[in-house]
PDB file of C-alpha atoms and ligand atoms in Angstrom:
ATOM      1  CA  UNK A   1     -28.211 -57.695  47.081  1.00  0.00           C
ATOM      2  CA  UNK A   2     -26.998 -54.263  46.175  1.00  0.00           C
ATOM      3  CA  UNK A   3     -23.813 -53.064  47.760  1.00  0.00           C
ATOM      4  CA  UNK A   4     -23.972 -49.416  48.817  1.00  0.00           C
ATOM      5  CA  UNK A   5     -20.965 -47.514  47.472  1.00  0.00           C
ATOM      6  CA  UNK A   6     -19.069 -45.397  49.980  1.00  0.00           C
ATOM      7  CA  UNK A   7     -19.674 -41.703  49.274  1.00  0.00           C
ATOM      8  CA  UNK A   8     -17.135 -40.419  46.735  1.00  0.00           C
ATOM      9  CA  UNK A   9     -14.582 -38.204  48.409  1.00  0.00           C
ATOM     10  CA  UNK A  10     -14.424 -34.706  46.980  1.00  0.00           C
ATOM     11  CA  UNK A  11     -11.209 -34.028  45.090  1.00  0.00           C
ATOM     12  CA  UNK A  12      -8.595 -32.273  47.188  1.00  0.00           C
ATOM     13  CA  UNK A  13      -5.367 -31.254  45.512  1.00  0.00           C
ATOM     14  CA  UNK A  14      -2.517 -28.985  46.453  1.00  0.00           C
ATOM     15  CA  UNK A  15       0.495 -27.061  45.237  1.00  0.00           C
ATOM     16  CA  UNK A  16       3.545 -27.243  47.474  1.00  0.00           C
ATOM     17  CA  UNK A  17       6.367 -24.942  46.383  1.00  0.00           C
ATOM     18  CA  UNK A  18       9.697 -24.795  48.196  1.00  0.00           C
ATOM     19  CA  UNK A  19      10.775 -21.189  48.774  1.00  0.00           C
ATOM     20  CA  UNK A  20      14.343 -21.898  47.689  1.00  0.00           C
ATOM     21  CA  UNK A  21      13.811 -19.482  44.809  1.00  0.00           C
ATOM     22  CA  UNK A  22      11.134 -17.496  42.993  1.00  0.00           C
ATOM     23  CA  UNK A  23       8.437 -19.125  40.896  1.00  0.00           C
ATOM     24  CA  UNK A  24       9.877 -19.941  37.443  1.00  0.00           C
ATOM     25  CA  UNK A  25       8.401 -21.425  34.278  1.00  0.00           C
ATOM     26  CA  UNK A  26       8.724 -24.986  35.578  1.00  0.00           C
ATOM     27  CA  UNK A  27       7.048 -24.428  38.927  1.00  0.00           C
ATOM     28  CA  UNK A  28       4.363 -22.246  37.346  1.00  0.00           C
ATOM     29  CA  UNK A  29       3.522 -24.996  34.848  1.00  0.00           C
ATOM     30  CA  UNK A  30       3.085 -27.422  37.744  1.00  0.00           C
ATOM     31  CA  UNK A  31       0.895 -24.933  39.604  1.00  0.00           C
ATOM     32  CA  UNK A  32      -1.307 -24.367  36.542  1.00  0.00           C
ATOM     33  CA  UNK A  33      -1.696 -28.099  35.858  1.00  0.00           C
ATOM     34  CA  UNK A  34      -2.480 -29.006  39.454  1.00  0.00           C
ATOM     35  CA  UNK A  35      -4.951 -26.100  39.719  1.00  0.00           C
ATOM     36  CA  UNK A  36      -6.800 -27.019  36.521  1.00  0.00           C
ATOM     37  CA  UNK A  37      -6.892 -30.703  37.386  1.00  0.00           C
ATOM     38  CA  UNK A  38      -8.538 -29.787  40.720  1.00  0.00           C
ATOM     39  CA  UNK A  39     -10.859 -27.002  39.644  1.00  0.00           C
ATOM     40  CA  UNK A  40     -12.032 -28.691  36.447  1.00  0.00           C
ATOM     41  CA  UNK A  41     -13.404 -31.457  38.703  1.00  0.00           C
ATOM     42  CA  UNK A  42     -14.943 -29.026  41.166  1.00  0.00           C
ATOM     43  CA  UNK A  43     -12.175 -29.896  43.597  1.00  0.00           C
ATOM     44  CA  UNK A  44     -10.356 -27.993  46.295  1.00  0.00           C
ATOM     45  CA  UNK A  45      -6.837 -26.708  45.808  1.00  0.00           C
ATOM     46  CA  UNK A  46      -4.629 -26.062  48.822  1.00  0.00           C
ATOM     47  CA  UNK A  47      -1.363 -24.226  49.054  1.00  0.00           C
ATOM     48  CA  UNK A  48       1.488 -25.457  51.224  1.00  0.00           C
ATOM     49  CA  UNK A  49       4.791 -23.673  51.597  1.00  0.00           C
ATOM     50  CA  UNK A  50       7.525 -26.277  52.001  1.00  0.00           C
ATOM     51  CA  UNK A  51       9.866 -24.079  54.017  1.00  0.00           C
ATOM     52  CA  UNK A  52      11.506 -26.979  55.748  1.00  0.00           C
ATOM     53  CA  UNK A  53      15.114 -26.222  55.017  1.00  0.00           C
ATOM     54  CA  UNK A  54      16.073 -22.727  56.254  1.00  0.00           C
ATOM     55  CA  UNK A  55      19.672 -22.873  54.940  1.00  0.00           C
ATOM     56  CA  UNK A  56      18.361 -23.443  51.397  1.00  0.00           C
ATOM     57  CA  UNK A  57      15.639 -20.840  51.631  1.00  0.00           C
ATOM     58  CA  UNK A  58      15.811 -17.588  49.680  1.00  0.00           C
ATOM     59  CA  UNK A  59      14.803 -14.656  51.909  1.00  0.00           C
ATOM     60  CA  UNK A  60      11.487 -13.216  50.734  1.00  0.00           C
ATOM     61  CA  UNK A  61      10.730 -16.079  48.338  1.00  0.00           C
ATOM     62  CA  UNK A  62       7.628 -17.352  50.218  1.00  0.00           C
ATOM     63  CA  UNK A  63       5.892 -13.989  50.080  1.00  0.00           C
ATOM     64  CA  UNK A  64       6.991 -13.405  46.490  1.00  0.00           C
ATOM     65  CA  UNK A  65       5.624 -16.797  45.374  1.00  0.00           C
ATOM     66  CA  UNK A  66       2.238 -16.015  46.952  1.00  0.00           C
ATOM     67  CA  UNK A  67       2.154 -12.554  45.341  1.00  0.00           C
ATOM     68  CA  UNK A  68       2.971 -14.030  41.936  1.00  0.00           C
ATOM     69  CA  UNK A  69       0.313 -16.733  42.246  1.00  0.00           C
ATOM     70  CA  UNK A  70      -2.224 -14.079  43.228  1.00  0.00           C
ATOM     71  CA  UNK A  71      -1.236 -11.844  40.334  1.00  0.00           C
ATOM     72  CA  UNK A  72      -1.787 -14.771  37.978  1.00  0.00           C
ATOM     73  CA  UNK A  73      -5.302 -15.281  39.287  1.00  0.00           C
ATOM     74  CA  UNK A  74      -4.865 -18.413  41.405  1.00  0.00           C
ATOM     75  CA  UNK A  75      -7.253 -18.738  44.353  1.00  0.00           C
ATOM     76  CA  UNK A  76      -6.526 -21.337  47.012  1.00  0.00           C
ATOM     77  CA  UNK A  77      -8.753 -22.859  49.638  1.00  0.00           C
ATOM     78  CA  UNK A  78      -8.092 -22.165  53.298  1.00  0.00           C
ATOM     79  CA  UNK A  79      -5.000 -20.622  54.823  1.00  0.00           C
ATOM     80  CA  UNK A  80      -1.538 -21.358  53.446  1.00  0.00           C
ATOM     81  CA  UNK A  81       0.145 -24.106  55.496  1.00  0.00           C
ATOM     82  CA  UNK A  82       3.805 -23.477  56.330  1.00  0.00           C
ATOM     83  CA  UNK A  83       5.873 -26.572  57.004  1.00  0.00           C
ATOM     84  CA  UNK A  84       8.100 -24.549  59.337  1.00  0.00           C
ATOM     85  CA  UNK A  85       5.057 -24.436  61.675  1.00  0.00           C
ATOM     86  CA  UNK A  86       4.520 -28.188  61.544  1.00  0.00           C
ATOM     87  CA  UNK A  87       7.682 -29.534  63.162  1.00  0.00           C
ATOM     88  CA  UNK A  88       5.803 -31.021  66.142  1.00  0.00           C
ATOM     89  CA  UNK A  89       3.639 -33.068  63.796  1.00  0.00           C
ATOM     90  CA  UNK A  90       6.697 -34.448  61.978  1.00  0.00           C
ATOM     91  CA  UNK A  91       8.338 -35.340  65.302  1.00  0.00           C
ATOM     92  CA  UNK A  92       5.151 -37.105  66.438  1.00  0.00           C
ATOM     93  CA  UNK A  93       5.067 -39.143  63.241  1.00  0.00           C
ATOM     94  CA  UNK A  94       8.720 -40.064  63.704  1.00  0.00           C
ATOM     95  CA  UNK A  95       8.153 -40.992  67.368  1.00  0.00           C
ATOM     96  CA  UNK A  96       5.269 -43.215  66.287  1.00  0.00           C
ATOM     97  CA  UNK A  97       7.440 -44.976  63.704  1.00  0.00           C
ATOM     98  CA  UNK A  98      10.244 -45.454  66.217  1.00  0.00           C
ATOM     99  CA  UNK A  99       7.798 -46.880  68.785  1.00  0.00           C
ATOM    100  CA  UNK A 100       6.600 -49.326  66.119  1.00  0.00           C
ATOM    101  CA  UNK A 101      10.219 -50.156  65.226  1.00  0.00           C
ATOM    102  CA  UNK A 102       9.604 -48.839  61.724  1.00  0.00           C
ATOM    103  CA  UNK A 103      12.329 -46.199  62.116  1.00  0.00           C
ATOM    104  CA  UNK A 104      15.752 -46.341  63.724  1.00  0.00           C
ATOM    105  CA  UNK A 105      18.710 -44.104  64.543  1.00  0.00           C
ATOM    106  CA  UNK A 106      21.710 -44.141  62.225  1.00  0.00           C
ATOM    107  CA  UNK A 107      25.260 -43.203  63.142  1.00  0.00           C
ATOM    108  CA  UNK A 108      26.772 -43.429  59.673  1.00  0.00           C
ATOM    109  CA  UNK A 109      28.564 -40.500  58.144  1.00  0.00           C
ATOM    110  CA  UNK A 110      28.165 -39.646  54.474  1.00  0.00           C
ATOM    111  CA  UNK A 111      31.654 -40.954  53.857  1.00  0.00           C
ATOM    112  CA  UNK A 112      30.969 -44.292  55.508  1.00  0.00           C
ATOM    113  CA  UNK A 113      27.835 -44.748  53.438  1.00  0.00           C
ATOM    114  CA  UNK A 114      29.637 -43.780  50.232  1.00  0.00           C
ATOM    115  CA  UNK A 115      32.337 -46.370  50.945  1.00  0.00           C
ATOM    116  CA  UNK A 116      29.943 -49.194  51.848  1.00  0.00           C
ATOM    117  CA  UNK A 117      26.988 -48.482  49.589  1.00  0.00           C
ATOM    118  CA  UNK A 118      26.410 -48.876  45.900  1.00  0.00           C
ATOM    119  CA  UNK A 119      25.023 -46.334  43.449  1.00  0.00           C
ATOM    120  CA  UNK A 120      21.233 -46.242  43.472  1.00  0.00           C
ATOM    121  CA  UNK A 121      18.354 -44.151  42.308  1.00  0.00           C
ATOM    122  CA  UNK A 122      19.098 -41.144  44.455  1.00  0.00           C
ATOM    123  CA  UNK A 123      22.757 -41.254  45.326  1.00  0.00           C
ATOM    124  CA  UNK A 124      24.140 -44.200  47.216  1.00  0.00           C
ATOM    125  CA  UNK A 125      21.857 -46.996  48.471  1.00  0.00           C
ATOM    126  CA  UNK A 126      22.017 -47.074  52.251  1.00  0.00           C
ATOM    127  CA  UNK A 127      23.771 -50.359  53.082  1.00  0.00           C
ATOM    128  CA  UNK A 128      21.703 -50.977  56.223  1.00  0.00           C
ATOM    129  CA  UNK A 129      24.634 -50.642  58.608  1.00  0.00           C
ATOM    130  CA  UNK A 130      22.575 -49.443  61.606  1.00  0.00           C
ATOM    131  CA  UNK A 131      19.412 -51.424  60.840  1.00  0.00           C
ATOM    132  CA  UNK A 132      20.011 -53.983  63.561  1.00  0.00           C
ATOM    133  CA  UNK A 133      21.170 -51.392  66.107  1.00  0.00           C
ATOM    134  CA  UNK A 134      23.997 -48.929  66.587  1.00  0.00           C
ATOM    135  CA  UNK A 135      27.491 -50.367  66.882  1.00  0.00           C
ATOM    136  CA  UNK A 136      29.026 -50.036  70.344  1.00  0.00           C
ATOM    137  CA  UNK A 137      30.237 -46.538  71.044  1.00  0.00           C
ATOM    138  CA  UNK A 138      28.381 -44.948  68.125  1.00  0.00           C
ATOM    139  CA  UNK A 139      25.696 -42.289  68.532  1.00  0.00           C
ATOM    140  CA  UNK A 140      22.679 -41.859  66.301  1.00  0.00           C
ATOM    141  CA  UNK A 141      22.823 -38.785  64.058  1.00  0.00           C
ATOM    142  CA  UNK A 142      19.930 -39.281  61.668  1.00  0.00           C
ATOM    143  CA  UNK A 143      16.720 -41.333  61.663  1.00  0.00           C
ATOM    144  CA  UNK A 144      15.865 -43.762  58.896  1.00  0.00           C
ATOM    145  CA  UNK A 145      12.757 -45.624  57.813  1.00  0.00           C
ATOM    146  CA  UNK A 146      13.009 -49.402  57.902  1.00  0.00           C
ATOM    147  CA  UNK A 147      11.906 -50.000  54.302  1.00  0.00           C
ATOM    148  CA  UNK A 148      10.196 -53.355  53.720  1.00  0.00           C
ATOM    149  CA  UNK A 149      11.517 -55.657  51.007  1.00  0.00           C
ATOM    150  CA  UNK A 150       9.498 -56.066  47.823  1.00  0.00           C
ATOM    151  CA  UNK A 151       7.967 -54.016  45.059  1.00  0.00           C
ATOM    152  CA  UNK A 152       5.847 -50.934  45.620  1.00  0.00           C
ATOM    153  CA  UNK A 153       3.373 -50.161  42.853  1.00  0.00           C
ATOM    154  CA  UNK A 154       1.570 -47.028  41.783  1.00  0.00           C
ATOM    155  CA  UNK A 155      -0.458 -46.105  38.716  1.00  0.00           C
ATOM    156  CA  UNK A 156       0.347 -42.555  37.712  1.00  0.00           C
ATOM    157  CA  UNK A 157      -2.380 -40.649  35.878  1.00  0.00           C
ATOM    158  CA  UNK A 158       0.016 -39.691  33.101  1.00  0.00           C
ATOM    159  CA  UNK A 159       2.854 -42.213  33.291  1.00  0.00           C
ATOM    160  CA  UNK A 160       0.800 -45.335  33.923  1.00  0.00           C
ATOM    161  CA  UNK A 161       1.916 -48.237  36.129  1.00  0.00           C
ATOM    162  CA  UNK A 162       5.213 -47.879  37.938  1.00  0.00           C
ATOM    163  CA  UNK A 163       6.863 -50.312  40.288  1.00  0.00           C
ATOM    164  CA  UNK A 164       9.973 -49.996  42.310  1.00  0.00           C
ATOM    165  CA  UNK A 165      11.897 -51.965  44.878  1.00  0.00           C
ATOM    166  CA  UNK A 166      12.545 -49.094  47.263  1.00  0.00           C
ATOM    167  CA  UNK A 167      14.803 -51.123  49.543  1.00  0.00           C
ATOM    168  CA  UNK A 168      17.036 -52.200  46.653  1.00  0.00           C
ATOM    169  CA  UNK A 169      17.021 -48.873  44.774  1.00  0.00           C
ATOM    170  CA  UNK A 170      17.180 -46.422  47.663  1.00  0.00           C
ATOM    171  CA  UNK A 171      17.508 -48.373  50.896  1.00  0.00           C
ATOM    172  CA  UNK A 172      16.329 -47.259  54.318  1.00  0.00           C
ATOM    173  CA  UNK A 173      16.018 -43.553  53.650  1.00  0.00           C
ATOM    174  CA  UNK A 174      16.372 -40.590  55.984  1.00  0.00           C
ATOM    175  CA  UNK A 175      13.343 -39.172  57.797  1.00  0.00           C
ATOM    176  CA  UNK A 176      15.253 -36.766  60.012  1.00  0.00           C
ATOM    177  CA  UNK A 177      18.664 -35.558  59.016  1.00  0.00           C
ATOM    178  CA  UNK A 178      21.819 -35.420  61.100  1.00  0.00           C
ATOM    179  CA  UNK A 179      21.475 -31.609  61.198  1.00  0.00           C
ATOM    180  CA  UNK A 180      18.084 -32.009  62.903  1.00  0.00           C
ATOM    181  CA  UNK A 181      15.992 -31.015  59.886  1.00  0.00           C
ATOM    182  CA  UNK A 182      13.097 -33.225  58.858  1.00  0.00           C
ATOM    183  CA  UNK A 183      13.362 -34.768  55.411  1.00  0.00           C
ATOM    184  CA  UNK A 184      11.023 -33.758  52.596  1.00  0.00           C
ATOM    185  CA  UNK A 185       9.707 -37.340  52.322  1.00  0.00           C
ATOM    186  CA  UNK A 186       8.436 -37.357  55.899  1.00  0.00           C
ATOM    187  CA  UNK A 187       6.963 -33.864  55.843  1.00  0.00           C
ATOM    188  CA  UNK A 188       5.173 -34.343  52.534  1.00  0.00           C
ATOM    189  CA  UNK A 189       3.545 -37.607  53.626  1.00  0.00           C
ATOM    190  CA  UNK A 190       2.486 -36.260  57.031  1.00  0.00           C
ATOM    191  CA  UNK A 191       1.053 -33.089  55.512  1.00  0.00           C
ATOM    192  CA  UNK A 192      -0.718 -34.661  52.542  1.00  0.00           C
ATOM    193  CA  UNK A 193      -2.445 -36.999  55.014  1.00  0.00           C
ATOM    194  CA  UNK A 194      -3.201 -34.289  57.601  1.00  0.00           C
ATOM    195  CA  UNK A 195      -4.595 -31.958  54.954  1.00  0.00           C
ATOM    196  CA  UNK A 196      -6.723 -34.725  53.460  1.00  0.00           C
ATOM    197  CA  UNK A 197      -5.063 -34.398  50.053  1.00  0.00           C
ATOM    198  CA  UNK A 198      -6.296 -37.225  47.852  1.00  0.00           C
ATOM    199  CA  UNK A 199      -4.881 -36.091  44.510  1.00  0.00           C
ATOM    200  CA  UNK A 200      -1.258 -35.063  44.126  1.00  0.00           C
ATOM    201  CA  UNK A 201      -0.349 -33.340  40.865  1.00  0.00           C
ATOM    202  CA  UNK A 202       3.290 -32.269  40.740  1.00  0.00           C
ATOM    203  CA  UNK A 203       6.406 -32.289  38.570  1.00  0.00           C
ATOM    204  CA  UNK A 204       7.782 -35.500  37.099  1.00  0.00           C
ATOM    205  CA  UNK A 205      11.082 -34.875  38.879  1.00  0.00           C
ATOM    206  CA  UNK A 206       9.252 -36.282  41.916  1.00  0.00           C
ATOM    207  CA  UNK A 207       8.003 -39.422  40.191  1.00  0.00           C
ATOM    208  CA  UNK A 208      10.870 -41.374  41.736  1.00  0.00           C
ATOM    209  CA  UNK A 209       9.914 -40.189  45.222  1.00  0.00           C
ATOM    210  CA  UNK A 210       6.372 -41.492  44.960  1.00  0.00           C
ATOM    211  CA  UNK A 211       7.097 -45.104  45.866  1.00  0.00           C
ATOM    212  CA  UNK A 212       9.154 -43.906  48.843  1.00  0.00           C
ATOM    213  CA  UNK A 213       6.156 -41.890  49.964  1.00  0.00           C
ATOM    214  CA  UNK A 214       3.791 -44.820  49.523  1.00  0.00           C
ATOM    215  CA  UNK A 215       6.021 -47.038  51.674  1.00  0.00           C
ATOM    216  CA  UNK A 216       5.906 -44.359  54.359  1.00  0.00           C
ATOM    217  CA  UNK A 217       2.133 -43.908  54.045  1.00  0.00           C
ATOM    218  CA  UNK A 218       1.781 -47.638  54.634  1.00  0.00           C
ATOM    219  CA  UNK A 219       4.072 -47.512  57.659  1.00  0.00           C
ATOM    220  CA  UNK A 220       2.021 -44.654  59.120  1.00  0.00           C
ATOM    221  CA  UNK A 221      -1.299 -46.250  58.197  1.00  0.00           C
ATOM    222  CA  UNK A 222      -2.537 -43.292  56.153  1.00  0.00           C
ATOM    223  CA  UNK A 223      -4.244 -43.287  52.754  1.00  0.00           C
ATOM    224  CA  UNK A 224      -2.334 -43.061  49.472  1.00  0.00           C
ATOM    225  CA  UNK A 225      -3.521 -40.239  47.204  1.00  0.00           C
ATOM    226  CA  UNK A 226      -3.838 -40.533  43.428  1.00  0.00           C
ATOM    227  CA  UNK A 227      -0.778 -39.233  41.609  1.00  0.00           C
ATOM    228  CA  UNK A 228      -0.192 -37.347  38.380  1.00  0.00           C
ATOM    229  CA  UNK A 229       3.288 -36.207  37.461  1.00  0.00           C
ATOM    230  CA  UNK A 230       3.336 -33.340  34.982  1.00  0.00           C
ATOM    231  CA  UNK A 231       6.190 -32.924  32.499  1.00  0.00           C
ATOM    232  CA  UNK A 232       9.268 -31.074  33.615  1.00  0.00           C
ATOM    233  CA  UNK A 233      10.457 -28.228  31.415  1.00  0.00           C
ATOM    234  CA  UNK A 234      13.940 -28.619  30.024  1.00  0.00           C
ATOM    235  CA  UNK A 235      16.240 -26.327  28.056  1.00  0.00           C
ATOM    236  CA  UNK A 236      17.779 -27.216  24.688  1.00  0.00           C
ATOM    237  CA  UNK A 237      20.569 -29.070  26.537  1.00  0.00           C
ATOM    238  CA  UNK A 238      17.946 -31.260  28.264  1.00  0.00           C
ATOM    239  CA  UNK A 239      18.529 -29.688  31.686  1.00  0.00           C
ATOM    240  CA  UNK A 240      15.537 -29.189  33.943  1.00  0.00           C
ATOM    241  CA  UNK A 241      14.661 -25.521  34.344  1.00  0.00           C
ATOM    242  CA  UNK A 242      15.497 -24.590  37.899  1.00  0.00           C
ATOM    243  CA  UNK A 243      17.223 -22.046  40.016  1.00  0.00           C
ATOM    244  CA  UNK A 244      20.469 -23.888  39.215  1.00  0.00           C
ATOM    245  CA  UNK A 245      19.980 -23.399  35.459  1.00  0.00           C
ATOM    246  CA  UNK A 246      19.122 -19.750  36.193  1.00  0.00           C
ATOM    247  CA  UNK A 247      15.515 -20.031  35.041  1.00  0.00           C
ATOM    248  CA  UNK A 248      14.091 -16.493  35.063  1.00  0.00           C
ATOM    249  CA  UNK A 249      11.400 -15.622  37.605  1.00  0.00           C
ATOM    250  CA  UNK A 250       7.785 -15.411  36.464  1.00  0.00           C
ATOM    251  CA  UNK A 251       6.751 -11.788  35.900  1.00  0.00           C
ATOM    252  CA  UNK A 252       3.557 -10.881  37.780  1.00  0.00           C
ATOM    253  CA  UNK A 253       3.223  -7.790  35.542  1.00  0.00           C
ATOM    254  CA  UNK A 254       2.992 -10.048  32.468  1.00  0.00           C
ATOM    255  CA  UNK A 255       0.452 -12.410  34.047  1.00  0.00           C
ATOM    256  CA  UNK A 256      -1.640 -13.205  30.949  1.00  0.00           C
ATOM    257  CA  UNK A 257       1.429 -13.905  28.795  1.00  0.00           C
ATOM    258  CA  UNK A 258       2.916 -16.137  31.492  1.00  0.00           C
ATOM    259  CA  UNK A 259      -0.340 -18.087  31.881  1.00  0.00           C
ATOM    260  CA  UNK A 260      -0.663 -18.491  28.092  1.00  0.00           C
ATOM    261  CA  UNK A 261       2.854 -19.935  27.938  1.00  0.00           C
ATOM    262  CA  UNK A 262       2.228 -22.356  30.801  1.00  0.00           C
ATOM    263  CA  UNK A 263      -1.009 -23.567  29.189  1.00  0.00           C
ATOM    264  CA  UNK A 264       0.733 -24.053  25.855  1.00  0.00           C
ATOM    265  CA  UNK A 265       3.466 -26.108  27.539  1.00  0.00           C
ATOM    266  CA  UNK A 266       0.744 -28.251  29.072  1.00  0.00           C
ATOM    267  CA  UNK A 267      -0.659 -29.038  25.622  1.00  0.00           C
ATOM    268  CA  UNK A 268      -3.453 -26.466  25.858  1.00  0.00           C
ATOM    269  CA  UNK A 269      -2.518 -23.568  23.567  1.00  0.00           C
ATOM    270  CA  UNK A 270      -5.270 -20.964  24.047  1.00  0.00           C
ATOM    271  CA  UNK A 271      -6.874 -19.404  20.945  1.00  0.00           C
ATOM    272  CA  UNK A 272      -5.196 -16.178  19.838  1.00  0.00           C
ATOM    273  CA  UNK A 273      -8.259 -14.044  20.604  1.00  0.00           C
ATOM    274  CA  UNK A 274      -8.362 -15.266  24.206  1.00  0.00           C
ATOM    275  CA  UNK A 275      -6.739 -12.196  25.692  1.00  0.00           C
ATOM    276  CA  UNK A 276      -7.064 -11.400  29.376  1.00  0.00           C
ATOM    277  CA  UNK A 277      -6.317 -13.433  32.454  1.00  0.00           C
ATOM    278  CA  UNK A 278      -9.961 -14.166  33.315  1.00  0.00           C
ATOM    279  CA  UNK A 279     -10.703 -15.233  29.745  1.00  0.00           C
ATOM    280  CA  UNK A 280      -7.661 -17.510  29.673  1.00  0.00           C
ATOM    281  CA  UNK A 281      -8.660 -19.215  32.920  1.00  0.00           C
ATOM    282  CA  UNK A 282     -12.245 -19.651  31.747  1.00  0.00           C
ATOM    283  CA  UNK A 283     -11.051 -21.171  28.469  1.00  0.00           C
ATOM    284  CA  UNK A 284      -8.553 -23.430  30.258  1.00  0.00           C
ATOM    285  CA  UNK A 285     -11.130 -24.685  32.761  1.00  0.00           C
ATOM    286  CA  UNK A 286     -13.552 -25.489  29.963  1.00  0.00           C
ATOM    287  CA  UNK A 287     -10.934 -27.284  27.852  1.00  0.00           C
ATOM    288  CA  UNK A 288      -8.652 -28.956  30.397  1.00  0.00           C
ATOM    289  CA  UNK A 289      -7.948 -32.621  29.596  1.00  0.00           C
ATOM    290  CA  UNK A 290      -5.053 -34.539  31.087  1.00  0.00           C
ATOM    291  CA  UNK A 291      -4.884 -36.583  27.875  1.00  0.00           C
ATOM    292  CA  UNK A 292      -3.544 -33.489  26.092  1.00  0.00           C
ATOM    293  CA  UNK A 293      -0.602 -33.160  28.479  1.00  0.00           C
ATOM    294  CA  UNK A 294       2.742 -34.668  27.477  1.00  0.00           C
ATOM    295  CA  UNK A 295       4.326 -37.194  29.802  1.00  0.00           C
ATOM    296  CA  UNK A 296       7.730 -36.529  28.219  1.00  0.00           C
ATOM    297  CA  UNK A 297       9.793 -33.481  29.212  1.00  0.00           C
ATOM    298  CA  UNK A 298       8.805 -30.310  27.364  1.00  0.00           C
ATOM    299  CA  UNK A 299      11.655 -28.397  25.725  1.00  0.00           C
ATOM    300  CA  UNK A 300      11.404 -24.645  26.097  1.00  0.00           C
ATOM    301  CA  UNK A 301      13.269 -21.862  24.347  1.00  0.00           C
ATOM    302  CA  UNK A 302      15.148 -19.812  26.848  1.00  0.00           C
ATOM    303  CA  UNK A 303      14.865 -16.042  26.749  1.00  0.00           C
TER     304      UNK A 303
HETATM  305  N1  LIG B   1       8.231 -28.792  47.503  1.00  0.00           N
HETATM  306  C1  LIG B   1       8.479 -29.636  46.368  1.00  0.00           C
HETATM  307  C2  LIG B   1       9.112 -28.834  45.261  1.00  0.00           C
HETATM  308  O1  LIG B   1       8.953 -27.627  45.211  1.00  0.00           O
HETATM  309  C3  LIG B   1       7.233 -30.264  45.836  1.00  0.00           C
HETATM  310  C4  LIG B   1       6.725 -31.297  46.714  1.00  0.00           C
HETATM  311  C5  LIG B   1       5.523 -32.071  46.190  1.00  0.00           C
HETATM  312  O2  LIG B   1       4.767 -31.546  45.379  1.00  0.00           O
HETATM  313  O3  LIG B   1       5.353 -33.179  46.658  1.00  0.00           O
HETATM  314  O4  LIG B   1       9.766 -29.413  44.424  1.00  0.00           O
END
């Protein structure tokens, strides 16, 4: 008897910059790789502004990022989603987890955690102090996910199989912070699911977050997308290019040169006679192959 295959889902990817600074070489490289991975498979490519943390936001950065992407010839599907408009959805997801006893309030201060916890993957591992309930007289400040014990596995498109014991390496992590802001991990999982994203292509600095996100997807009962983590760009000292290392902003008025550089860093150096923006995109779409992209960090010369 033949088994009918479920219809293949069309590829749906996204780029999700945080407007904490302008687009720089690192974030542009991620945008280019995620765009080509989607478009070369006839997929959709969505844009989501992760403006979840107003104190860390740079005024004007959201609009500037969109202008730069446009100047470089990116075209996204549908309207841009702003996480600042999605707070009700994050609260609903948290309420659901709390109702299912998958999330709980935590009264611990940073200092208390630092004293009781041990060093982990991302700071101190939460020691589980409030897991079984708040101590008498204490008030909840943050909300944490009750992380199940055991290994979480993922096969990354570039890095291969990865497994992690999230409870041992990170502990019950924060979903809503003591200052009332929702954590990136919650927002990204809720939005990837809500937007129907089934292919996440992003920077390798987030590789470590992936298992945390899978644990949360399982708790919420939503699908896990495929993952590809593109190389981060580092300077000669091995530091990731970022606002902190004063990475210069991408110049919209030098769009073709910027795109050529990003493609080269992704293992796709365009031929010298491939001049304009449209030509570069056409060449890149025709030649894009993930197998040519380095999994290791790419060292760039700083201007
Ligand atoms: N907003 C995150 C960043 O700019 C990316 C999140 C993601 O792609 O999952 O680093």
